């Protein structure tokens, strides 16, 4: 594996899960791999878990880490080719990326969808420039259309908590005040479809995800019906894909409450965080015994470490 941008980059998903569980049991067992190796983490957007867990994963492997917050500490970067650079962006990615590549062995990139162009977002314009110009392996720390390190941690968490071979996993849209990317739900669905779970997706009309991720999965538009018998409830907001970036609903009858959870098979509640309390989920559910969001976040370390280890092993 050279780059990691989606589940399809893994040579074998169940082996990767096994490896993550081994690393979790023995996190410092592979320190020799990272000696004198450097990872640079580039952030075009804010981060808490991704930044700290990826840095921790790199440290566990004996690597050095450098972090650049592009829009705060760096020059503003131009990404268009052929432009006359007479505006407010002094640096072009075409040079910046190969320069960064000379300073490190692996690059992690976070570049969310910015909703200015659906085409630029869905062709992963920024992430692909890093792949094309850096000369080193690139890992996605949430790009425009996917968040594979999150999905890997989510999968690992379900494997740890499941009490039957084929649990019912329900991904539900929930309301939010802002326009959020589709990366987390796209990636979660894509990842779950690689495993034999009973996956159900529920959302209001107009929130259909790109077919590329959904495949032939049929949406259940009735959230209560979807939640019946669920073993895991994975809540997430996203903005519309078809009416790109728009908020079509803030309907709080979709908020995950104790009443909604009582429809399930004593389900565990999951969310990638940060989570808007009493919009996405009530305090009662989030602070109650069903919530496994902190364990899920901890697994971000082991998912990142598994990927970095595979890349270091070449
Ligand atoms: C990001 C998203 O893709 O939904 C990152 C999730 C891991 N979430 C947000 O940007 C939340 C921002 C907010 O205002 O709640």
mmCIF file of C-alpha atoms and ligand atoms in Angstrom:
data_model
loop_
_atom_site.group_PDB
_atom_site.id
_atom_site.type_symbol
_atom_site.label_atom_id
_atom_site.label_comp_id
_atom_site.label_asym_id
_atom_site.label_seq_id
_atom_site.Cartn_x
_atom_site.Cartn_y
_atom_site.Cartn_z
ATOM 1 C CA UNK A 1 0.000 0.000 0.000
ATOM 2 C CA UNK A 2 1.476 3.376 -1.026
ATOM 3 C CA UNK A 3 -1.312 5.916 -0.410
ATOM 4 C CA UNK A 4 -4.333 5.632 1.882
ATOM 5 C CA UNK A 5 -7.410 7.511 0.711
ATOM 6 C CA UNK A 6 -10.180 4.882 0.924
ATOM 7 C CA UNK A 7 -10.981 1.320 2.006
ATOM 8 C CA UNK A 8 -9.972 0.166 -1.490
ATOM 9 C CA UNK A 9 -6.313 0.969 -0.753
ATOM 10 C CA UNK A 10 -6.174 -1.814 1.852
ATOM 11 C CA UNK A 11 -4.862 -5.104 0.487
ATOM 12 C CA UNK A 12 -7.203 -6.957 2.879
ATOM 13 C CA UNK A 13 -9.779 -5.377 5.206
ATOM 14 C CA UNK A 14 -10.153 -8.189 7.742
ATOM 15 C CA UNK A 15 -6.354 -8.469 8.018
ATOM 16 C CA UNK A 16 -6.213 -4.712 8.655
ATOM 17 C CA UNK A 17 -8.779 -5.021 11.462
ATOM 18 C CA UNK A 18 -6.791 -7.897 12.966
ATOM 19 C CA UNK A 19 -3.609 -5.871 12.755
ATOM 20 C CA UNK A 20 -5.287 -2.875 14.464
ATOM 21 C CA UNK A 21 -6.385 -5.100 17.361
ATOM 22 C CA UNK A 22 -2.827 -6.437 17.710
ATOM 23 C CA UNK A 23 -1.439 -2.903 17.723
ATOM 24 C CA UNK A 24 -3.975 -1.903 20.355
ATOM 25 C CA UNK A 25 -2.638 -4.712 22.577
ATOM 26 C CA UNK A 26 0.978 -3.822 21.881
ATOM 27 C CA UNK A 27 1.172 -0.175 20.734
ATOM 28 C CA UNK A 28 4.935 0.265 21.230
ATOM 29 C CA UNK A 29 6.001 -2.999 19.610
ATOM 30 C CA UNK A 30 7.009 -1.503 16.265
ATOM 31 C CA UNK A 31 9.096 1.520 17.278
ATOM 32 C CA UNK A 32 12.002 0.457 15.063
ATOM 33 C CA UNK A 33 9.866 1.033 11.953
ATOM 34 C CA UNK A 34 9.632 4.793 12.439
ATOM 35 C CA UNK A 35 13.181 5.568 13.509
ATOM 36 C CA UNK A 36 14.445 8.659 11.631
ATOM 37 C CA UNK A 37 11.194 8.812 9.654
ATOM 38 C CA UNK A 38 9.113 11.979 9.559
ATOM 39 C CA UNK A 39 5.436 12.548 8.906
ATOM 40 C CA UNK A 40 4.094 16.015 8.058
ATOM 41 C CA UNK A 41 0.426 16.636 8.837
ATOM 42 C CA UNK A 42 -1.117 19.388 6.711
ATOM 43 C CA UNK A 43 -4.383 20.928 7.870
ATOM 44 C CA UNK A 44 -6.541 23.099 5.646
ATOM 45 C CA UNK A 45 -9.327 22.713 8.273
ATOM 46 C CA UNK A 46 -9.734 22.421 12.027
ATOM 47 C CA UNK A 47 -9.075 19.167 13.877
ATOM 48 C CA UNK A 48 -8.882 17.724 17.366
ATOM 49 C CA UNK A 49 -9.051 13.906 17.204
ATOM 50 C CA UNK A 50 -7.457 13.476 13.804
ATOM 51 C CA UNK A 51 -4.491 15.677 14.651
ATOM 52 C CA UNK A 52 -3.805 14.204 18.079
ATOM 53 C CA UNK A 53 -4.517 10.570 17.213
ATOM 54 C CA UNK A 54 -2.400 10.635 14.045
ATOM 55 C CA UNK A 55 0.447 12.316 15.921
ATOM 56 C CA UNK A 56 0.123 9.768 18.747
ATOM 57 C CA UNK A 57 0.087 6.914 16.221
ATOM 58 C CA UNK A 58 3.268 8.266 14.624
ATOM 59 C CA UNK A 59 4.960 8.669 18.032
ATOM 60 C CA UNK A 60 3.970 5.107 19.007
ATOM 61 C CA UNK A 61 5.834 3.973 15.879
ATOM 62 C CA UNK A 62 8.925 6.033 16.775
ATOM 63 C CA UNK A 63 8.337 8.651 14.046
ATOM 64 C CA UNK A 64 8.869 12.395 14.186
ATOM 65 C CA UNK A 65 5.865 14.590 13.431
ATOM 66 C CA UNK A 66 5.605 18.098 11.988
ATOM 67 C CA UNK A 67 2.313 19.944 11.671
ATOM 68 C CA UNK A 68 1.343 22.793 9.345
ATOM 69 C CA UNK A 69 -1.958 24.626 9.646
ATOM 70 C CA UNK A 70 -2.002 26.053 6.156
ATOM 71 C CA UNK A 71 -4.474 28.856 6.570
ATOM 72 C CA UNK A 72 -3.138 30.063 9.917
ATOM 73 C CA UNK A 73 0.646 29.546 9.872
ATOM 74 C CA UNK A 74 1.492 29.137 6.195
ATOM 75 C CA UNK A 75 1.167 31.220 3.053
ATOM 76 C CA UNK A 76 -2.271 31.077 1.523
ATOM 77 C CA UNK A 77 -2.040 28.550 -1.283
ATOM 78 C CA UNK A 78 -3.229 28.748 -4.866
ATOM 79 C CA UNK A 79 -4.477 25.466 -6.338
ATOM 80 C CA UNK A 80 -5.603 26.573 -9.848
ATOM 81 C CA UNK A 81 -3.176 25.980 -12.708
ATOM 82 C CA UNK A 82 -2.439 28.726 -15.218
ATOM 83 C CA UNK A 83 -3.589 31.645 -13.076
ATOM 84 C CA UNK A 84 -1.934 35.062 -12.861
ATOM 85 C CA UNK A 85 -1.052 35.187 -9.166
ATOM 86 C CA UNK A 86 -1.877 38.834 -8.488
ATOM 87 C CA UNK A 87 -4.298 38.140 -5.603
ATOM 88 C CA UNK A 88 -3.929 37.237 -1.936
ATOM 89 C CA UNK A 89 -2.318 33.797 -2.415
ATOM 90 C CA UNK A 90 1.494 34.042 -2.550
ATOM 91 C CA UNK A 91 2.289 30.297 -2.715
ATOM 92 C CA UNK A 92 1.309 27.770 -5.390
ATOM 93 C CA UNK A 93 0.665 24.141 -4.466
ATOM 94 C CA UNK A 94 2.648 23.077 -7.517
ATOM 95 C CA UNK A 95 5.905 24.036 -5.701
ATOM 96 C CA UNK A 96 4.762 23.859 -2.094
ATOM 97 C CA UNK A 97 3.769 20.196 -2.289
ATOM 98 C CA UNK A 98 7.048 18.834 -3.729
ATOM 99 C CA UNK A 99 8.964 20.986 -1.223
ATOM 100 C CA UNK A 100 6.962 19.480 1.665
ATOM 101 C CA UNK A 101 7.640 16.051 0.147
ATOM 102 C CA UNK A 102 11.413 16.648 0.400
ATOM 103 C CA UNK A 103 11.106 17.225 4.157
ATOM 104 C CA UNK A 104 9.315 14.012 5.081
ATOM 105 C CA UNK A 105 8.568 10.349 4.389
ATOM 106 C CA UNK A 106 4.759 10.469 4.642
ATOM 107 C CA UNK A 107 2.250 13.333 4.290
ATOM 108 C CA UNK A 108 -1.155 13.429 5.986
ATOM 109 C CA UNK A 109 -3.638 15.862 4.436
ATOM 110 C CA UNK A 110 -6.925 17.260 5.693
ATOM 111 C CA UNK A 111 -8.815 19.171 3.004
ATOM 112 C CA UNK A 112 -12.611 19.248 3.409
ATOM 113 C CA UNK A 113 -15.098 19.904 0.656
ATOM 114 C CA UNK A 114 -15.437 23.675 0.407
ATOM 115 C CA UNK A 115 -18.746 23.555 -1.553
ATOM 116 C CA UNK A 116 -17.509 26.070 -4.147
ATOM 117 C CA UNK A 117 -17.438 23.432 -6.879
ATOM 118 C CA UNK A 118 -19.074 20.017 -6.642
ATOM 119 C CA UNK A 119 -16.773 18.814 -9.409
ATOM 120 C CA UNK A 120 -13.570 19.991 -7.670
ATOM 121 C CA UNK A 121 -14.764 18.428 -4.416
ATOM 122 C CA UNK A 122 -15.846 15.103 -5.932
ATOM 123 C CA UNK A 123 -12.645 14.764 -8.004
ATOM 124 C CA UNK A 124 -10.606 15.383 -4.826
ATOM 125 C CA UNK A 125 -8.716 18.215 -6.436
ATOM 126 C CA UNK A 126 -6.556 19.089 -3.400
ATOM 127 C CA UNK A 127 -5.811 15.545 -2.163
ATOM 128 C CA UNK A 128 -4.870 14.410 -5.676
ATOM 129 C CA UNK A 129 -2.396 17.253 -6.080
ATOM 130 C CA UNK A 130 -0.585 15.920 -3.005
ATOM 131 C CA UNK A 131 -0.576 12.440 -4.525
ATOM 132 C CA UNK A 132 0.616 13.737 -7.890
ATOM 133 C CA UNK A 133 3.313 16.202 -6.766
ATOM 134 C CA UNK A 134 4.707 15.175 -3.360
ATOM 135 C CA UNK A 135 6.726 12.115 -4.349
ATOM 136 C CA UNK A 136 5.889 10.420 -1.003
ATOM 137 C CA UNK A 137 2.985 8.345 0.365
ATOM 138 C CA UNK A 138 -0.103 10.401 1.203
ATOM 139 C CA UNK A 139 -2.793 9.565 3.752
ATOM 140 C CA UNK A 140 -6.184 11.247 3.866
ATOM 141 C CA UNK A 141 -7.071 12.798 7.211
ATOM 142 C CA UNK A 142 -10.546 13.632 5.767
ATOM 143 C CA UNK A 143 -10.653 14.819 2.223
ATOM 144 C CA UNK A 144 -13.598 16.211 0.259
ATOM 145 C CA UNK A 145 -15.466 12.929 -0.199
ATOM 146 C CA UNK A 146 -14.134 10.471 2.389
ATOM 147 C CA UNK A 147 -12.765 10.159 5.943
ATOM 148 C CA UNK A 148 -11.206 6.694 5.811
ATOM 149 C CA UNK A 149 -9.267 6.831 9.104
ATOM 150 C CA UNK A 150 -12.565 7.590 10.859
ATOM 151 C CA UNK A 151 -14.377 4.753 9.093
ATOM 152 C CA UNK A 152 -11.572 2.355 9.995
ATOM 153 C CA UNK A 153 -11.884 3.333 13.689
ATOM 154 C CA UNK A 154 -15.685 3.014 13.433
ATOM 155 C CA UNK A 155 -15.367 -0.483 11.988
ATOM 156 C CA UNK A 156 -12.864 -1.488 14.648
ATOM 157 C CA UNK A 157 -15.240 -0.221 17.364
ATOM 158 C CA UNK A 158 -18.167 -2.219 15.959
ATOM 159 C CA UNK A 159 -15.978 -5.337 15.820
ATOM 160 C CA UNK A 160 -15.107 -4.865 19.506
ATOM 161 C CA UNK A 161 -18.685 -4.247 20.665
ATOM 162 C CA UNK A 162 -20.724 -6.559 18.458
ATOM 163 C CA UNK A 163 -22.439 -9.469 20.208
ATOM 164 C CA UNK A 164 -23.530 -11.292 17.048
ATOM 165 C CA UNK A 165 -21.782 -12.115 13.797
ATOM 166 C CA UNK A 166 -23.994 -9.862 11.662
ATOM 167 C CA UNK A 167 -25.123 -6.833 13.700
ATOM 168 C CA UNK A 168 -27.699 -4.358 12.421
ATOM 169 C CA UNK A 169 -25.872 -1.061 11.871
ATOM 170 C CA UNK A 170 -28.069 1.984 11.250
ATOM 171 C CA UNK A 171 -26.588 5.190 9.899
ATOM 172 C CA UNK A 172 -29.026 8.022 10.497
ATOM 173 C CA UNK A 173 -28.958 11.639 9.364
ATOM 174 C CA UNK A 174 -29.607 14.088 12.227
ATOM 175 C CA UNK A 175 -30.107 17.877 12.220
ATOM 176 C CA UNK A 176 -27.295 20.446 12.468
ATOM 177 C CA UNK A 177 -27.144 24.241 12.167
ATOM 178 C CA UNK A 178 -24.382 24.315 9.529
ATOM 179 C CA UNK A 179 -23.688 22.887 6.110
ATOM 180 C CA UNK A 180 -21.437 19.841 6.599
ATOM 181 C CA UNK A 181 -19.605 17.685 4.038
ATOM 182 C CA UNK A 182 -20.734 14.185 2.994
ATOM 183 C CA UNK A 183 -17.254 12.720 3.632
ATOM 184 C CA UNK A 184 -18.031 10.920 6.893
ATOM 185 C CA UNK A 185 -21.308 9.266 5.738
ATOM 186 C CA UNK A 186 -19.894 8.449 2.261
ATOM 187 C CA UNK A 187 -16.906 6.765 3.781
ATOM 188 C CA UNK A 188 -18.847 4.976 6.540
ATOM 189 C CA UNK A 189 -21.283 3.455 4.023
ATOM 190 C CA UNK A 190 -18.507 2.507 1.626
ATOM 191 C CA UNK A 191 -16.578 0.863 4.434
ATOM 192 C CA UNK A 192 -19.562 -0.962 5.968
ATOM 193 C CA UNK A 193 -20.545 -2.352 2.566
ATOM 194 C CA UNK A 194 -17.202 -4.194 2.487
ATOM 195 C CA UNK A 195 -18.325 -6.241 5.504
ATOM 196 C CA UNK A 196 -21.265 -8.543 6.020
ATOM 197 C CA UNK A 197 -23.292 -6.337 8.388
ATOM 198 C CA UNK A 198 -27.018 -5.613 8.143
ATOM 199 C CA UNK A 199 -26.515 -1.970 7.091
ATOM 200 C CA UNK A 200 -29.481 0.426 6.989
ATOM 201 C CA UNK A 201 -29.266 4.096 5.981
ATOM 202 C CA UNK A 202 -32.003 6.548 6.909
ATOM 203 C CA UNK A 203 -32.359 10.255 6.091
ATOM 204 C CA UNK A 204 -35.002 12.761 4.950
ATOM 205 C CA UNK A 205 -35.819 13.114 1.234
ATOM 206 C CA UNK A 206 -33.187 15.143 -0.610
ATOM 207 C CA UNK A 207 -30.225 13.838 1.407
ATOM 208 C CA UNK A 208 -29.428 10.915 -0.927
ATOM 209 C CA UNK A 209 -25.678 10.247 -1.072
ATOM 210 C CA UNK A 210 -23.694 9.686 -4.272
ATOM 211 C CA UNK A 211 -24.453 6.249 -5.787
ATOM 212 C CA UNK A 212 -20.713 5.662 -5.952
ATOM 213 C CA UNK A 213 -20.790 5.122 -2.192
ATOM 214 C CA UNK A 214 -24.313 3.748 -1.721
ATOM 215 C CA UNK A 215 -24.175 1.153 -4.497
ATOM 216 C CA UNK A 216 -27.478 -0.729 -4.561
ATOM 217 C CA UNK A 217 -28.329 -0.002 -0.911
ATOM 218 C CA UNK A 218 -31.965 1.147 -0.594
ATOM 219 C CA UNK A 219 -32.687 4.079 1.740
ATOM 220 C CA UNK A 220 -35.270 3.627 4.525
ATOM 221 C CA UNK A 221 -36.879 7.094 4.779
ATOM 222 C CA UNK A 222 -38.743 6.229 7.995
ATOM 223 C CA UNK A 223 -36.215 6.718 10.788
ATOM 224 C CA UNK A 224 -38.280 4.871 13.411
ATOM 225 C CA UNK A 225 -38.589 1.846 11.146
ATOM 226 C CA UNK A 226 -34.868 1.941 10.414
ATOM 227 C CA UNK A 227 -34.014 1.998 14.129
ATOM 228 C CA UNK A 228 -36.097 -1.093 14.959
ATOM 229 C CA UNK A 229 -33.804 -3.834 16.252
ATOM 230 C CA UNK A 230 -30.613 -1.851 15.608
ATOM 231 C CA UNK A 231 -27.449 -2.991 17.379
ATOM 232 C CA UNK A 232 -25.538 0.188 16.504
ATOM 233 C CA UNK A 233 -26.880 3.688 15.814
ATOM 234 C CA UNK A 234 -24.394 5.811 13.869
ATOM 235 C CA UNK A 235 -25.652 9.395 13.772
ATOM 236 C CA UNK A 236 -24.263 12.057 11.466
ATOM 237 C CA UNK A 237 -25.381 15.227 9.780
ATOM 238 C CA UNK A 238 -24.522 16.001 6.182
ATOM 239 C CA UNK A 239 -25.678 18.595 3.687
ATOM 240 C CA UNK A 240 -27.472 17.671 0.474
ATOM 241 C CA UNK A 241 -25.425 16.036 -2.281
ATOM 242 C CA UNK A 242 -28.003 16.562 -5.026
ATOM 243 C CA UNK A 243 -28.701 20.214 -4.090
ATOM 244 C CA UNK A 244 -25.021 20.453 -3.383
ATOM 245 C CA UNK A 245 -24.101 21.805 0.052
ATOM 246 C CA UNK A 246 -27.620 22.977 0.895
ATOM 247 C CA UNK A 247 -29.392 22.505 4.223
ATOM 248 C CA UNK A 248 -32.848 21.157 3.344
ATOM 249 C CA UNK A 249 -34.019 20.351 6.866
ATOM 250 C CA UNK A 250 -33.275 21.127 10.498
ATOM 251 C CA UNK A 251 -36.105 18.862 11.659
ATOM 252 C CA UNK A 252 -35.423 18.013 15.278
ATOM 253 C CA UNK A 253 -37.736 15.011 15.169
ATOM 254 C CA UNK A 254 -34.616 13.311 13.686
ATOM 255 C CA UNK A 255 -32.535 14.012 16.826
ATOM 256 C CA UNK A 256 -31.503 10.783 18.576
ATOM 257 C CA UNK A 257 -33.339 10.685 21.918
ATOM 258 C CA UNK A 258 -33.877 8.006 24.568
ATOM 259 C CA UNK A 259 -37.275 7.310 22.965
ATOM 260 C CA UNK A 260 -35.587 6.656 19.609
ATOM 261 C CA UNK A 261 -32.987 4.439 21.299
ATOM 262 C CA UNK A 262 -35.774 2.421 22.946
ATOM 263 C CA UNK A 263 -36.827 1.239 19.465
ATOM 264 C CA UNK A 264 -33.465 -0.499 19.071
ATOM 265 C CA UNK A 265 -31.997 -3.749 20.331
ATOM 266 C CA UNK A 266 -30.284 -1.937 23.209
ATOM 267 C CA UNK A 267 -28.057 -0.331 20.575
ATOM 268 C CA UNK A 268 -24.749 1.383 21.118
ATOM 269 C CA UNK A 269 -24.654 5.031 20.044
ATOM 270 C CA UNK A 270 -21.794 6.167 17.811
ATOM 271 C CA UNK A 271 -20.677 9.525 16.391
ATOM 272 C CA UNK A 272 -17.361 10.660 14.910
ATOM 273 C CA UNK A 273 -17.328 13.867 17.046
ATOM 274 C CA UNK A 274 -17.447 16.813 17.386
ATOM 275 C CA UNK A 275 -21.152 16.402 18.094
ATOM 276 C CA UNK A 276 -23.766 19.138 18.547
ATOM 277 C CA UNK A 277 -25.598 18.210 21.757
ATOM 278 C CA UNK A 278 -29.378 18.274 21.617
ATOM 279 C CA UNK A 279 -29.262 18.741 17.837
ATOM 280 C CA UNK A 280 -27.741 15.411 16.760
ATOM 281 C CA UNK A 281 -28.296 13.579 20.058
ATOM 282 C CA UNK A 282 -29.704 14.424 23.478
ATOM 283 C CA UNK A 283 -27.492 14.800 26.561
ATOM 284 C CA UNK A 284 -29.271 11.812 28.076
ATOM 285 C CA UNK A 285 -28.181 9.444 25.293
ATOM 286 C CA UNK A 286 -24.690 10.883 24.897
ATOM 287 C CA UNK A 287 -23.968 10.765 28.636
ATOM 288 C CA UNK A 288 -25.704 7.426 29.127
ATOM 289 C CA UNK A 289 -24.442 3.832 29.004
ATOM 290 C CA UNK A 290 -25.324 3.337 25.317
ATOM 291 C CA UNK A 291 -22.787 5.897 24.141
ATOM 292 C CA UNK A 292 -19.419 4.542 22.958
ATOM 293 C CA UNK A 293 -18.174 7.760 21.326
ATOM 294 C CA UNK A 294 -15.042 8.029 23.495
ATOM 295 C CA UNK A 295 -13.982 4.432 22.830
ATOM 296 C CA UNK A 296 -14.645 5.103 19.158
ATOM 297 C CA UNK A 297 -12.376 8.187 19.302
ATOM 298 C CA UNK A 298 -9.632 6.221 21.098
ATOM 299 C CA UNK A 299 -9.627 3.767 18.211
ATOM 300 C CA UNK A 300 -8.549 6.607 15.910
ATOM 301 C CA UNK A 301 -5.014 6.033 17.256
ATOM 302 C CA UNK A 302 -4.994 2.341 16.315
ATOM 303 C CA UNK A 303 -6.548 2.838 12.897
ATOM 304 C CA UNK A 304 -3.963 5.517 12.059
ATOM 305 C CA UNK A 305 -1.149 3.414 13.496
ATOM 306 C CA UNK A 306 -2.156 0.401 11.401
ATOM 307 C CA UNK A 307 -2.066 2.497 8.233
ATOM 308 C CA UNK A 308 1.261 4.164 9.068
ATOM 309 C CA UNK A 309 2.785 0.782 9.956
ATOM 310 C CA UNK A 310 1.658 -0.696 6.623
ATOM 311 C CA UNK A 311 3.145 2.235 4.711
ATOM 312 C CA UNK A 312 6.428 2.111 6.684
ATOM 313 C CA UNK A 313 6.680 -1.619 5.989
ATOM 314 C CA UNK A 314 6.507 -0.617 2.337
HETATM 315 C C1 LIG B 1 -16.620 17.629 10.089
HETATM 316 C C2 LIG B 1 -17.524 16.874 9.107
HETATM 317 O O1 LIG B 1 -17.022 16.397 8.077
HETATM 318 O O2 LIG B 1 -18.715 16.752 9.384
HETATM 319 C C3 LIG B 1 -15.571 16.724 10.679
HETATM 320 C C4 LIG B 1 -16.046 15.469 11.323
HETATM 321 C C5 LIG B 1 -14.947 14.541 11.733
HETATM 322 N N1 LIG B 1 -17.424 18.175 11.142
HETATM 323 C C6 LIG B 1 -17.575 19.489 11.313
HETATM 324 O O3 LIG B 1 -17.037 20.280 10.558
HETATM 325 C C7 LIG B 1 -18.423 19.948 12.480
HETATM 326 C C8 LIG B 1 -18.454 21.437 12.593
HETATM 327 C C9 LIG B 1 -19.597 21.956 13.435
HETATM 328 O O4 LIG B 1 -19.812 23.156 13.331
HETATM 329 O O5 LIG B 1 -20.253 21.230 14.181
#
